[in-house]
Structures are given as C-alpha cells and as structure tokens.
C-alpha cells in the first residue's frame, strides 16, 4: 500500500518560503486558463519558455535544479490546453515517475554508501565472483556455495538482501519467478531455532515485469512475503537474470521487515543496493 511518493497539492498563490524548500516540486500549468492561480504559475516560467509552449505542442516538460534550495529538483509540466496536457501526462506517466525515482536513488546513494562494508564485499567477490555495494552496518548472515545473505538488524526493523545462483540450464525461473522464489526460500530461509518456519509469499497478486537490470534482460517481481507461521511479513523486490559471461543464473532479492512502519523508504534503499550488483566480466 506504500505509494511511490506522497503528493501535496499546493495553491501557487500560497507558495511560501517553507514550501519552496521541498526537495521535489512539480509546477503544472496550461495556457487556456486566465485565473489568478494560472497567472501566478506563468510567473515561474520565462518568456522564452512560454513562447515555446505556444508554438510547439510536442514540448510538455522541462526540469531545473536548485531553484529555491540546494539539491532540489523541479519539474515543469505544461500544455496549450488542459486536455492536451492530460494526454501527455498519461502517455508519459512511466517516464515522469522514473524521473523522480532516479533523482531519489541518486540522493540515497550519496548517503547510503558514505561508508561501506568493504571486507564483506571482497569476500563475495573472492568466493563467488560477484559483489555489490554493502552499506556500513550490514552483516554476512549466510555464505554458502550457492547462496549469500546480508542483513542490517535494528531493534525496530530489518533490511535484507540475498542472492541465489546456479549454472544456467533452464528458462523455467523466468516463466514463474514467484514459484522459483518459493523453491529458494523454502530451503534457504528457514528459522535456525524453528526449522519448520520458513519464508514464503503472501497470497496476493504480485507485479512481474520484464526489465533491463544493469544491461541484462531480467524479470522483476514486486510483492509481499511472510513467514509460514504468520509471525512476520513485509515487502520484497527481486530480479531473475543470467550472466552470460559466467553461464550463471541469478536470483537477487531485497526485502524489509518493519512492523507498523512505512516500508517505502526501506525498500527504496534496498533497490539502490541491488542496483550496484556486479558479476563476472563486470568485475574486471
């Protein structure tokens, strides 16, 4: 239920210095309105920009940075009419969302990797010919011949990443990534003190889509996990892909456990960690 972003709609006539300090802002205007709010919106645009909108209907956005605060990203969306702008937004919704997701990931990376667990990173590279950036505070929970698990433990939450890898012999993992996940977690993610308890998936629809993961074809899955005794659960994101240089198939997953907390920011950090994954010839 965590959305990508929390959006606040602001009357442009009430845009004060406190609101101008927001790290992400979107200014939306069309030329077919003559209200006081519409007139106020035009003041945020240059005469040159207004002329371009009037003469070129293909242009509907531009961005700028640090206009009112350091590290700020502002996206301007505009059109000659409301219907035209709505059409542009709908047809480009993924691009617009990814614009801010990319910015957010860049911000997170700057903070998350100020200090890394370099020793753990080297162990993964030396033992398995892959690695990824591991933020300070993560521990190596498991290091097996075909499975690695790193995690950050706090009294109130957990952040986890695990990797399963095997010779690439079949396309079946791509056919049903959720079922493939089940085959991994039912064996590898069992409670040491209670072996009957293991990680599984919640019985809800999962979002599975084809993506480009660091230059490789992959199946991305977003969904919800739980423990088999229903004592815990949360969100996860995973990727199934093949490193052709190694002839190896990978299942890479990150998940959070944060009862009564908004998991969005935890998952965003985890996605940034997953995005740093490198293997085989990428390590050279």
PDB file of C-alpha atoms in Angstrom:
ATOM      1  CA  UNK A   1       0.000   0.000   0.000  1.00  0.00           C
ATOM      2  CA  UNK A   2       3.043   2.294   0.101  1.00  0.00           C
ATOM      3  CA  UNK A   3       2.872   4.638  -2.926  1.00  0.00           C
ATOM      4  CA  UNK A   4       5.960   5.738  -4.830  1.00  0.00           C
ATOM      5  CA  UNK A   5       5.616   9.272  -3.471  1.00  0.00           C
ATOM      6  CA  UNK A   6       3.465  11.341  -1.164  1.00  0.00           C
ATOM      7  CA  UNK A   7       1.969  14.216  -3.173  1.00  0.00           C
ATOM      8  CA  UNK A   8       0.741  17.524  -1.739  1.00  0.00           C
ATOM      9  CA  UNK A   9      -1.248  19.842  -3.958  1.00  0.00           C
ATOM     10  CA  UNK A  10      -0.371  23.492  -3.317  1.00  0.00           C
ATOM     11  CA  UNK A  11      -2.184  26.641  -4.389  1.00  0.00           C
ATOM     12  CA  UNK A  12       0.512  28.611  -6.268  1.00  0.00           C
ATOM     13  CA  UNK A  13      -0.747  31.811  -4.612  1.00  0.00           C
ATOM     14  CA  UNK A  14       0.291  30.309  -1.264  1.00  0.00           C
ATOM     15  CA  UNK A  15       3.754  29.078  -2.243  1.00  0.00           C
ATOM     16  CA  UNK A  16       5.757  30.438   0.692  1.00  0.00           C
ATOM     17  CA  UNK A  17       9.432  30.050   1.611  1.00  0.00           C
ATOM     18  CA  UNK A  18       8.771  26.921   3.689  1.00  0.00           C
ATOM     19  CA  UNK A  19       7.040  25.147   0.799  1.00  0.00           C
ATOM     20  CA  UNK A  20       9.775  26.268  -1.595  1.00  0.00           C
ATOM     21  CA  UNK A  21      12.258  24.232   0.452  1.00  0.00           C
ATOM     22  CA  UNK A  22      10.710  20.936  -0.732  1.00  0.00           C
ATOM     23  CA  UNK A  23      13.264  18.658  -2.375  1.00  0.00           C
ATOM     24  CA  UNK A  24      10.900  17.650  -5.222  1.00  0.00           C
ATOM     25  CA  UNK A  25       8.439  20.053  -6.852  1.00  0.00           C
ATOM     26  CA  UNK A  26       6.168  19.886  -9.901  1.00  0.00           C
ATOM     27  CA  UNK A  27       4.743  23.030 -11.496  1.00  0.00           C
ATOM     28  CA  UNK A  28       1.736  22.382 -13.738  1.00  0.00           C
ATOM     29  CA  UNK A  29       0.105  24.967 -15.993  1.00  0.00           C
ATOM     30  CA  UNK A  30      -1.804  25.383 -19.256  1.00  0.00           C
ATOM     31  CA  UNK A  31      -2.245  28.434 -21.461  1.00  0.00           C
ATOM     32  CA  UNK A  32      -6.019  28.187 -21.787  1.00  0.00           C
ATOM     33  CA  UNK A  33      -6.754  29.416 -18.243  1.00  0.00           C
ATOM     34  CA  UNK A  34      -6.925  33.008 -17.030  1.00  0.00           C
ATOM     35  CA  UNK A  35      -7.465  32.533 -13.317  1.00  0.00           C
ATOM     36  CA  UNK A  36      -5.288  34.176 -10.672  1.00  0.00           C
ATOM     37  CA  UNK A  37      -3.656  30.807  -9.993  1.00  0.00           C
ATOM     38  CA  UNK A  38      -2.867  30.304 -13.679  1.00  0.00           C
ATOM     39  CA  UNK A  39      -1.385  33.783 -13.899  1.00  0.00           C
ATOM     40  CA  UNK A  40       0.738  33.035 -10.844  1.00  0.00           C
ATOM     41  CA  UNK A  41       2.052  29.867 -12.498  1.00  0.00           C
ATOM     42  CA  UNK A  42       3.209  31.820 -15.552  1.00  0.00           C
ATOM     43  CA  UNK A  43       5.468  33.895 -13.336  1.00  0.00           C
ATOM     44  CA  UNK A  44       7.509  30.762 -12.650  1.00  0.00           C
ATOM     45  CA  UNK A  45       8.311  30.465 -16.373  1.00  0.00           C
ATOM     46  CA  UNK A  46      10.426  32.629 -18.644  1.00  0.00           C
ATOM     47  CA  UNK A  47       9.026  34.485 -21.652  1.00  0.00           C
ATOM     48  CA  UNK A  48      11.071  32.193 -23.879  1.00  0.00           C
ATOM     49  CA  UNK A  49       9.508  29.105 -22.291  1.00  0.00           C
ATOM     50  CA  UNK A  50       6.001  30.492 -22.764  1.00  0.00           C
ATOM     51  CA  UNK A  51       6.672  31.199 -26.436  1.00  0.00           C
ATOM     52  CA  UNK A  52       7.927  27.636 -26.962  1.00  0.00           C
ATOM     53  CA  UNK A  53       4.759  26.219 -25.406  1.00  0.00           C
ATOM     54  CA  UNK A  54       2.603  28.343 -27.680  1.00  0.00           C
ATOM     55  CA  UNK A  55       4.412  27.320 -30.866  1.00  0.00           C
ATOM     56  CA  UNK A  56       5.442  23.694 -30.227  1.00  0.00           C
ATOM     57  CA  UNK A  57       2.793  21.325 -28.855  1.00  0.00           C
ATOM     58  CA  UNK A  58       5.298  18.439 -28.663  1.00  0.00           C
ATOM     59  CA  UNK A  59       7.103  20.113 -25.761  1.00  0.00           C
ATOM     60  CA  UNK A  60       5.389  19.433 -22.468  1.00  0.00           C
ATOM     61  CA  UNK A  61       8.093  19.426 -19.795  1.00  0.00           C
ATOM     62  CA  UNK A  62      11.452  20.672 -18.659  1.00  0.00           C
ATOM     63  CA  UNK A  63      13.336  20.437 -15.385  1.00  0.00           C
ATOM     64  CA  UNK A  64      15.735  22.556 -13.404  1.00  0.00           C
ATOM     65  CA  UNK A  65      17.661  22.168 -10.193  1.00  0.00           C
ATOM     66  CA  UNK A  66      18.407  24.134  -7.026  1.00  0.00           C
ATOM     67  CA  UNK A  67      15.968  26.950  -7.842  1.00  0.00           C
ATOM     68  CA  UNK A  68      14.984  27.586  -4.224  1.00  0.00           C
ATOM     69  CA  UNK A  69      17.071  25.088  -2.243  1.00  0.00           C
ATOM     70  CA  UNK A  70      20.237  23.049  -2.625  1.00  0.00           C
ATOM     71  CA  UNK A  71      19.657  19.553  -4.018  1.00  0.00           C
ATOM     72  CA  UNK A  72      16.173  20.457  -5.215  1.00  0.00           C
ATOM     73  CA  UNK A  73      14.594  19.016  -8.369  1.00  0.00           C
ATOM     74  CA  UNK A  74      11.794  20.924 -10.117  1.00  0.00           C
ATOM     75  CA  UNK A  75       9.773  19.529 -12.996  1.00  0.00           C
ATOM     76  CA  UNK A  76       7.593  21.853 -15.087  1.00  0.00           C
ATOM     77  CA  UNK A  77       4.644  20.285 -16.917  1.00  0.00           C
ATOM     78  CA  UNK A  78       2.752  22.470 -19.358  1.00  0.00           C
ATOM     79  CA  UNK A  79       0.464  22.486 -22.371  1.00  0.00           C
ATOM     80  CA  UNK A  80      -1.619  24.681 -24.589  1.00  0.00           C
ATOM     81  CA  UNK A  81      -4.786  23.173 -23.111  1.00  0.00           C
ATOM     82  CA  UNK A  82      -5.799  21.012 -20.201  1.00  0.00           C
ATOM     83  CA  UNK A  83      -6.830  18.079 -22.428  1.00  0.00           C
ATOM     84  CA  UNK A  84      -3.523  18.212 -24.285  1.00  0.00           C
ATOM     85  CA  UNK A  85      -1.504  18.199 -21.067  1.00  0.00           C
ATOM     86  CA  UNK A  86      -3.520  15.361 -19.528  1.00  0.00           C
ATOM     87  CA  UNK A  87      -2.899  13.288 -22.655  1.00  0.00           C
ATOM     88  CA  UNK A  88       0.858  13.962 -22.423  1.00  0.00           C
ATOM     89  CA  UNK A  89       0.985  13.023 -18.759  1.00  0.00           C
ATOM     90  CA  UNK A  90      -0.936   9.782 -19.268  1.00  0.00           C
ATOM     91  CA  UNK A  91       1.164   8.649 -22.231  1.00  0.00           C
ATOM     92  CA  UNK A  92       4.420   9.526 -20.448  1.00  0.00           C
ATOM     93  CA  UNK A  93       3.486   8.545 -16.904  1.00  0.00           C
ATOM     94  CA  UNK A  94       6.274   5.976 -16.518  1.00  0.00           C
ATOM     95  CA  UNK A  95       8.916   8.412 -17.750  1.00  0.00           C
ATOM     96  CA  UNK A  96       7.672  11.125 -15.400  1.00  0.00           C
ATOM     97  CA  UNK A  97       7.628   8.801 -12.397  1.00  0.00           C
ATOM     98  CA  UNK A  98      11.070   7.405 -13.220  1.00  0.00           C
ATOM     99  CA  UNK A  99      12.441  10.943 -13.438  1.00  0.00           C
ATOM    100  CA  UNK A 100      11.916  11.415  -9.713  1.00  0.00           C
ATOM    101  CA  UNK A 101      12.738   7.812  -8.806  1.00  0.00           C
ATOM    102  CA  UNK A 102      16.147   8.263 -10.432  1.00  0.00           C
ATOM    103  CA  UNK A 103      16.724  11.510  -8.550  1.00  0.00           C
ATOM    104  CA  UNK A 104      15.725   9.868  -5.268  1.00  0.00           C
ATOM    105  CA  UNK A 105      18.082   6.948  -5.843  1.00  0.00           C
ATOM    106  CA  UNK A 106      20.957   9.323  -6.522  1.00  0.00           C
ATOM    107  CA  UNK A 107      20.276  11.118  -3.245  1.00  0.00           C
ATOM    108  CA  UNK A 108      20.047   7.846  -1.335  1.00  0.00           C
ATOM    109  CA  UNK A 109      23.291   6.546  -2.842  1.00  0.00           C
ATOM    110  CA  UNK A 110      25.199   9.613  -1.686  1.00  0.00           C
ATOM    111  CA  UNK A 111      24.181   8.930   1.913  1.00  0.00           C
ATOM    112  CA  UNK A 112      23.945   5.145   1.926  1.00  0.00           C
ATOM    113  CA  UNK A 113      27.452   4.445   0.636  1.00  0.00           C
ATOM    114  CA  UNK A 114      29.403   7.080   2.536  1.00  0.00           C
ATOM    115  CA  UNK A 115      30.893   4.113   4.383  1.00  0.00           C
ATOM    116  CA  UNK A 116      30.807   0.531   3.135  1.00  0.00           C
ATOM    117  CA  UNK A 117      31.491  -2.963   4.443  1.00  0.00           C
ATOM    118  CA  UNK A 118      34.488  -3.421   2.132  1.00  0.00           C
ATOM    119  CA  UNK A 119      35.582  -6.664   3.790  1.00  0.00           C
ATOM    120  CA  UNK A 120      32.222  -8.317   3.090  1.00  0.00           C
ATOM    121  CA  UNK A 121      32.257  -7.028  -0.480  1.00  0.00           C
ATOM    122  CA  UNK A 122      35.693  -8.598  -1.031  1.00  0.00           C
ATOM    123  CA  UNK A 123      34.556 -11.921   0.464  1.00  0.00           C
ATOM    124  CA  UNK A 124      31.689 -12.121  -2.017  1.00  0.00           C
ATOM    125  CA  UNK A 125      33.931 -11.286  -4.958  1.00  0.00           C
ATOM    126  CA  UNK A 126      36.662 -13.733  -3.925  1.00  0.00           C
ATOM    127  CA  UNK A 127      34.317 -16.581  -3.010  1.00  0.00           C
ATOM    128  CA  UNK A 128      31.664 -16.251  -5.721  1.00  0.00           C
ATOM    129  CA  UNK A 129      32.835 -13.896  -8.496  1.00  0.00           C
ATOM    130  CA  UNK A 130      30.132 -11.320  -7.802  1.00  0.00           C
ATOM    131  CA  UNK A 131      29.629  -8.461  -5.394  1.00  0.00           C
ATOM    132  CA  UNK A 132      27.552  -5.373  -4.667  1.00  0.00           C
ATOM    133  CA  UNK A 133      27.925  -2.294  -2.512  1.00  0.00           C
ATOM    134  CA  UNK A 134      27.127  -3.127   1.106  1.00  0.00           C
ATOM    135  CA  UNK A 135      26.402  -0.180   3.426  1.00  0.00           C
ATOM    136  CA  UNK A 136      28.049   0.062   6.805  1.00  0.00           C
ATOM    137  CA  UNK A 137      26.241  -1.965   9.463  1.00  0.00           C
ATOM    138  CA  UNK A 138      25.222  -4.919   7.272  1.00  0.00           C
ATOM    139  CA  UNK A 139      26.410  -8.381   8.348  1.00  0.00           C
ATOM    140  CA  UNK A 140      27.072 -11.501   6.301  1.00  0.00           C
ATOM    141  CA  UNK A 141      24.380 -13.824   7.676  1.00  0.00           C
ATOM    142  CA  UNK A 142      24.994 -16.732   5.249  1.00  0.00           C
ATOM    143  CA  UNK A 143      27.759 -17.533   2.821  1.00  0.00           C
ATOM    144  CA  UNK A 144      27.119 -20.873   1.105  1.00  0.00           C
ATOM    145  CA  UNK A 145      28.291 -22.330  -2.194  1.00  0.00           C
ATOM    146  CA  UNK A 146      25.122 -21.182  -3.974  1.00  0.00           C
ATOM    147  CA  UNK A 147      23.551 -18.690  -1.575  1.00  0.00           C
ATOM    148  CA  UNK A 148      24.540 -15.427   0.128  1.00  0.00           C
ATOM    149  CA  UNK A 149      22.539 -13.366   2.619  1.00  0.00           C
ATOM    150  CA  UNK A 150      23.454  -9.971   4.082  1.00  0.00           C
ATOM    151  CA  UNK A 151      21.290  -8.047   6.505  1.00  0.00           C
ATOM    152  CA  UNK A 152      21.028  -4.982   8.701  1.00  0.00           C
ATOM    153  CA  UNK A 153      19.411  -5.624  12.069  1.00  0.00           C
ATOM    154  CA  UNK A 154      17.846  -2.930  14.235  1.00  0.00           C
ATOM    155  CA  UNK A 155      15.547  -3.478  17.232  1.00  0.00           C
ATOM    156  CA  UNK A 156      12.683  -1.979  15.212  1.00  0.00           C
ATOM    157  CA  UNK A 157      13.369  -3.123  11.630  1.00  0.00           C
ATOM    158  CA  UNK A 158      15.451  -5.239   9.250  1.00  0.00           C
ATOM    159  CA  UNK A 159      16.860  -4.696   5.766  1.00  0.00           C
ATOM    160  CA  UNK A 160      17.921  -7.816   3.876  1.00  0.00           C
ATOM    161  CA  UNK A 161      19.470  -8.826   0.561  1.00  0.00           C
ATOM    162  CA  UNK A 162      20.070 -12.382  -0.595  1.00  0.00           C
ATOM    163  CA  UNK A 163      21.460 -13.941  -3.751  1.00  0.00           C
ATOM    164  CA  UNK A 164      20.884 -17.442  -5.092  1.00  0.00           C
ATOM    165  CA  UNK A 165      22.983 -18.557  -8.055  1.00  0.00           C
ATOM    166  CA  UNK A 166      23.370 -21.695 -10.137  1.00  0.00           C
ATOM    167  CA  UNK A 167      24.507 -22.787 -13.614  1.00  0.00           C
ATOM    168  CA  UNK A 168      22.049 -21.597 -16.245  1.00  0.00           C
ATOM    169  CA  UNK A 169      20.352 -24.711 -17.623  1.00  0.00           C
ATOM    170  CA  UNK A 170      16.673 -23.797 -17.971  1.00  0.00           C
ATOM    171  CA  UNK A 171      14.336 -20.891 -18.692  1.00  0.00           C
ATOM    172  CA  UNK A 172      11.839 -22.087 -16.068  1.00  0.00           C
ATOM    173  CA  UNK A 173      12.813 -19.452 -13.454  1.00  0.00           C
ATOM    174  CA  UNK A 174      11.737 -16.775 -15.936  1.00  0.00           C
ATOM    175  CA  UNK A 175       8.389 -18.473 -16.584  1.00  0.00           C
ATOM    176  CA  UNK A 176       7.246 -18.159 -12.960  1.00  0.00           C
ATOM    177  CA  UNK A 177       9.630 -16.086 -10.780  1.00  0.00           C
ATOM    178  CA  UNK A 178       7.299 -16.332  -7.770  1.00  0.00           C
ATOM    179  CA  UNK A 179       7.312 -20.129  -7.852  1.00  0.00           C
ATOM    180  CA  UNK A 180      11.082 -20.060  -8.327  1.00  0.00           C
ATOM    181  CA  UNK A 181      11.376 -17.793  -5.286  1.00  0.00           C
ATOM    182  CA  UNK A 182       9.338 -20.275  -3.286  1.00  0.00           C
ATOM    183  CA  UNK A 183      11.734 -23.090  -4.171  1.00  0.00           C
ATOM    184  CA  UNK A 184      14.640 -20.993  -2.860  1.00  0.00           C
ATOM    185  CA  UNK A 185      13.189 -19.529   0.327  1.00  0.00           C
ATOM    186  CA  UNK A 186      11.575 -22.782   1.459  1.00  0.00           C
ATOM    187  CA  UNK A 187      15.065 -24.292   1.603  1.00  0.00           C
ATOM    188  CA  UNK A 188      17.407 -21.402   2.301  1.00  0.00           C
ATOM    189  CA  UNK A 189      15.327 -19.104   4.502  1.00  0.00           C
ATOM    190  CA  UNK A 190      14.352 -21.303   7.434  1.00  0.00           C
ATOM    191  CA  UNK A 191      14.450 -20.342  11.097  1.00  0.00           C
ATOM    192  CA  UNK A 192      17.526 -21.900  12.718  1.00  0.00           C
ATOM    193  CA  UNK A 193      15.735 -22.383  16.036  1.00  0.00           C
ATOM    194  CA  UNK A 194      12.425 -23.403  14.428  1.00  0.00           C
ATOM    195  CA  UNK A 195      13.239 -25.347  11.237  1.00  0.00           C
ATOM    196  CA  UNK A 196       9.556 -25.747  10.403  1.00  0.00           C
ATOM    197  CA  UNK A 197       9.248 -21.979   9.938  1.00  0.00           C
ATOM    198  CA  UNK A 198      10.380 -20.600   6.589  1.00  0.00           C
ATOM    199  CA  UNK A 199       9.870 -17.610   4.325  1.00  0.00           C
ATOM    200  CA  UNK A 200       7.110 -17.795   1.729  1.00  0.00           C
ATOM    201  CA  UNK A 201       4.926 -15.375  -0.240  1.00  0.00           C
ATOM    202  CA  UNK A 202       1.636 -13.826   0.729  1.00  0.00           C
ATOM    203  CA  UNK A 203      -1.389 -14.869  -1.275  1.00  0.00           C
ATOM    204  CA  UNK A 204      -1.799 -11.560  -3.097  1.00  0.00           C
ATOM    205  CA  UNK A 205      -1.197 -10.535  -6.727  1.00  0.00           C
ATOM    206  CA  UNK A 206       2.469  -9.925  -7.477  1.00  0.00           C
ATOM    207  CA  UNK A 207       3.763  -7.436 -10.026  1.00  0.00           C
ATOM    208  CA  UNK A 208       6.007  -9.233 -12.509  1.00  0.00           C
ATOM    209  CA  UNK A 209       7.509  -7.410 -15.482  1.00  0.00           C
ATOM    210  CA  UNK A 210      10.393  -7.575 -17.932  1.00  0.00           C
ATOM    211  CA  UNK A 211      13.124  -5.042 -17.178  1.00  0.00           C
ATOM    212  CA  UNK A 212      16.673  -4.119 -18.063  1.00  0.00           C
ATOM    213  CA  UNK A 213      18.752  -4.894 -14.987  1.00  0.00           C
ATOM    214  CA  UNK A 214      22.221  -3.393 -15.391  1.00  0.00           C
ATOM    215  CA  UNK A 215      22.231  -4.180 -19.096  1.00  0.00           C
ATOM    216  CA  UNK A 216      20.775  -7.684 -18.716  1.00  0.00           C
ATOM    217  CA  UNK A 217      17.315  -8.996 -19.537  1.00  0.00           C
ATOM    218  CA  UNK A 218      15.554  -9.723 -16.246  1.00  0.00           C
ATOM    219  CA  UNK A 219      12.202 -10.488 -14.682  1.00  0.00           C
ATOM    220  CA  UNK A 220      11.415  -8.104 -11.853  1.00  0.00           C
ATOM    221  CA  UNK A 221       8.935  -9.137  -9.172  1.00  0.00           C
ATOM    222  CA  UNK A 222       7.396  -6.920  -6.515  1.00  0.00           C
ATOM    223  CA  UNK A 223       5.255  -8.453  -3.830  1.00  0.00           C
ATOM    224  CA  UNK A 224       4.753  -9.355  -0.210  1.00  0.00           C
ATOM    225  CA  UNK A 225       6.476 -12.055   1.823  1.00  0.00           C
ATOM    226  CA  UNK A 226       5.522 -13.733   5.071  1.00  0.00           C
ATOM    227  CA  UNK A 227       6.819 -16.373   7.439  1.00  0.00           C
ATOM    228  CA  UNK A 228       4.995 -19.682   7.254  1.00  0.00           C
ATOM    229  CA  UNK A 229       3.736 -19.321  10.839  1.00  0.00           C
ATOM    230  CA  UNK A 230       2.478 -15.796  10.011  1.00  0.00           C
ATOM    231  CA  UNK A 231       4.768 -14.260  12.650  1.00  0.00           C
ATOM    232  CA  UNK A 232       6.231 -11.729  10.243  1.00  0.00           C
ATOM    233  CA  UNK A 233       5.944 -10.276   6.781  1.00  0.00           C
ATOM    234  CA  UNK A 234       6.674  -7.319   4.546  1.00  0.00           C
ATOM    235  CA  UNK A 235       7.597  -6.158   1.056  1.00  0.00           C
ATOM    236  CA  UNK A 236      10.173  -7.554  -1.360  1.00  0.00           C
ATOM    237  CA  UNK A 237      11.589  -6.841  -4.807  1.00  0.00           C
ATOM    238  CA  UNK A 238      13.542  -9.385  -6.831  1.00  0.00           C
ATOM    239  CA  UNK A 239      15.316  -9.928 -10.153  1.00  0.00           C
ATOM    240  CA  UNK A 240      15.980 -13.109 -12.115  1.00  0.00           C
ATOM    241  CA  UNK A 241      18.669 -12.778 -14.785  1.00  0.00           C
ATOM    242  CA  UNK A 242      21.578 -14.554 -16.441  1.00  0.00           C
ATOM    243  CA  UNK A 243      25.229 -13.537 -16.591  1.00  0.00           C
ATOM    244  CA  UNK A 244      26.275 -14.965 -19.936  1.00  0.00           C
ATOM    245  CA  UNK A 245      29.975 -14.465 -19.191  1.00  0.00           C
ATOM    246  CA  UNK A 246      29.605 -16.918 -16.292  1.00  0.00           C
ATOM    247  CA  UNK A 247      26.792 -19.027 -17.784  1.00  0.00           C
ATOM    248  CA  UNK A 248      25.165 -18.486 -14.426  1.00  0.00           C
ATOM    249  CA  UNK A 249      21.578 -17.697 -13.422  1.00  0.00           C
ATOM    250  CA  UNK A 250      20.978 -15.321 -10.513  1.00  0.00           C
ATOM    251  CA  UNK A 251      18.036 -14.687  -8.240  1.00  0.00           C
ATOM    252  CA  UNK A 252      18.631 -11.400  -6.417  1.00  0.00           C
ATOM    253  CA  UNK A 253      16.183 -10.174  -3.768  1.00  0.00           C
ATOM    254  CA  UNK A 254      15.840  -7.444  -1.200  1.00  0.00           C
ATOM    255  CA  UNK A 255      13.186  -7.327   1.480  1.00  0.00           C
ATOM    256  CA  UNK A 256      12.282  -5.341   4.559  1.00  0.00           C
ATOM    257  CA  UNK A 257      10.766  -6.217   7.914  1.00  0.00           C
ATOM    258  CA  UNK A 258       9.437  -3.118   9.647  1.00  0.00           C
ATOM    259  CA  UNK A 259       6.240  -3.687  11.640  1.00  0.00           C
ATOM    260  CA  UNK A 260       3.987  -0.635  11.880  1.00  0.00           C
ATOM    261  CA  UNK A 261       6.354   1.421   9.730  1.00  0.00           C
ATOM    262  CA  UNK A 262       6.123   2.785   6.213  1.00  0.00           C
ATOM    263  CA  UNK A 263       8.271   0.392   4.181  1.00  0.00           C
ATOM    264  CA  UNK A 264       8.677   2.724   1.197  1.00  0.00           C
ATOM    265  CA  UNK A 265      11.983   4.310   2.201  1.00  0.00           C
ATOM    266  CA  UNK A 266      13.441   0.997   3.366  1.00  0.00           C
ATOM    267  CA  UNK A 267      12.594  -0.596   0.038  1.00  0.00           C
ATOM    268  CA  UNK A 268      13.994   2.356  -1.866  1.00  0.00           C
ATOM    269  CA  UNK A 269      17.328   1.905  -0.063  1.00  0.00           C
ATOM    270  CA  UNK A 270      17.256  -1.811  -0.806  1.00  0.00           C
ATOM    271  CA  UNK A 271      16.635  -1.180  -4.508  1.00  0.00           C
ATOM    272  CA  UNK A 272      19.661   1.114  -4.590  1.00  0.00           C
ATOM    273  CA  UNK A 273      21.785  -1.649  -3.058  1.00  0.00           C
ATOM    274  CA  UNK A 274      20.516  -4.211  -5.579  1.00  0.00           C
ATOM    275  CA  UNK A 275      21.308  -1.850  -8.459  1.00  0.00           C
ATOM    276  CA  UNK A 276      25.033  -1.966  -7.597  1.00  0.00           C
ATOM    277  CA  UNK A 277      25.287  -5.716  -8.285  1.00  0.00           C
ATOM    278  CA  UNK A 278      28.213  -6.764 -10.495  1.00  0.00           C
ATOM    279  CA  UNK A 279      29.380 -10.199 -11.615  1.00  0.00           C
ATOM    280  CA  UNK A 280      31.747 -11.975 -13.975  1.00  0.00           C
ATOM    281  CA  UNK A 281      33.441  -9.733 -16.507  1.00  0.00           C
ATOM    282  CA  UNK A 282      31.845  -6.624 -14.945  1.00  0.00           C
ATOM    283  CA  UNK A 283      34.328  -7.004 -12.093  1.00  0.00           C
ATOM    284  CA  UNK A 284      37.365  -6.698 -14.358  1.00  0.00           C
TER     285      UNK A 284
END
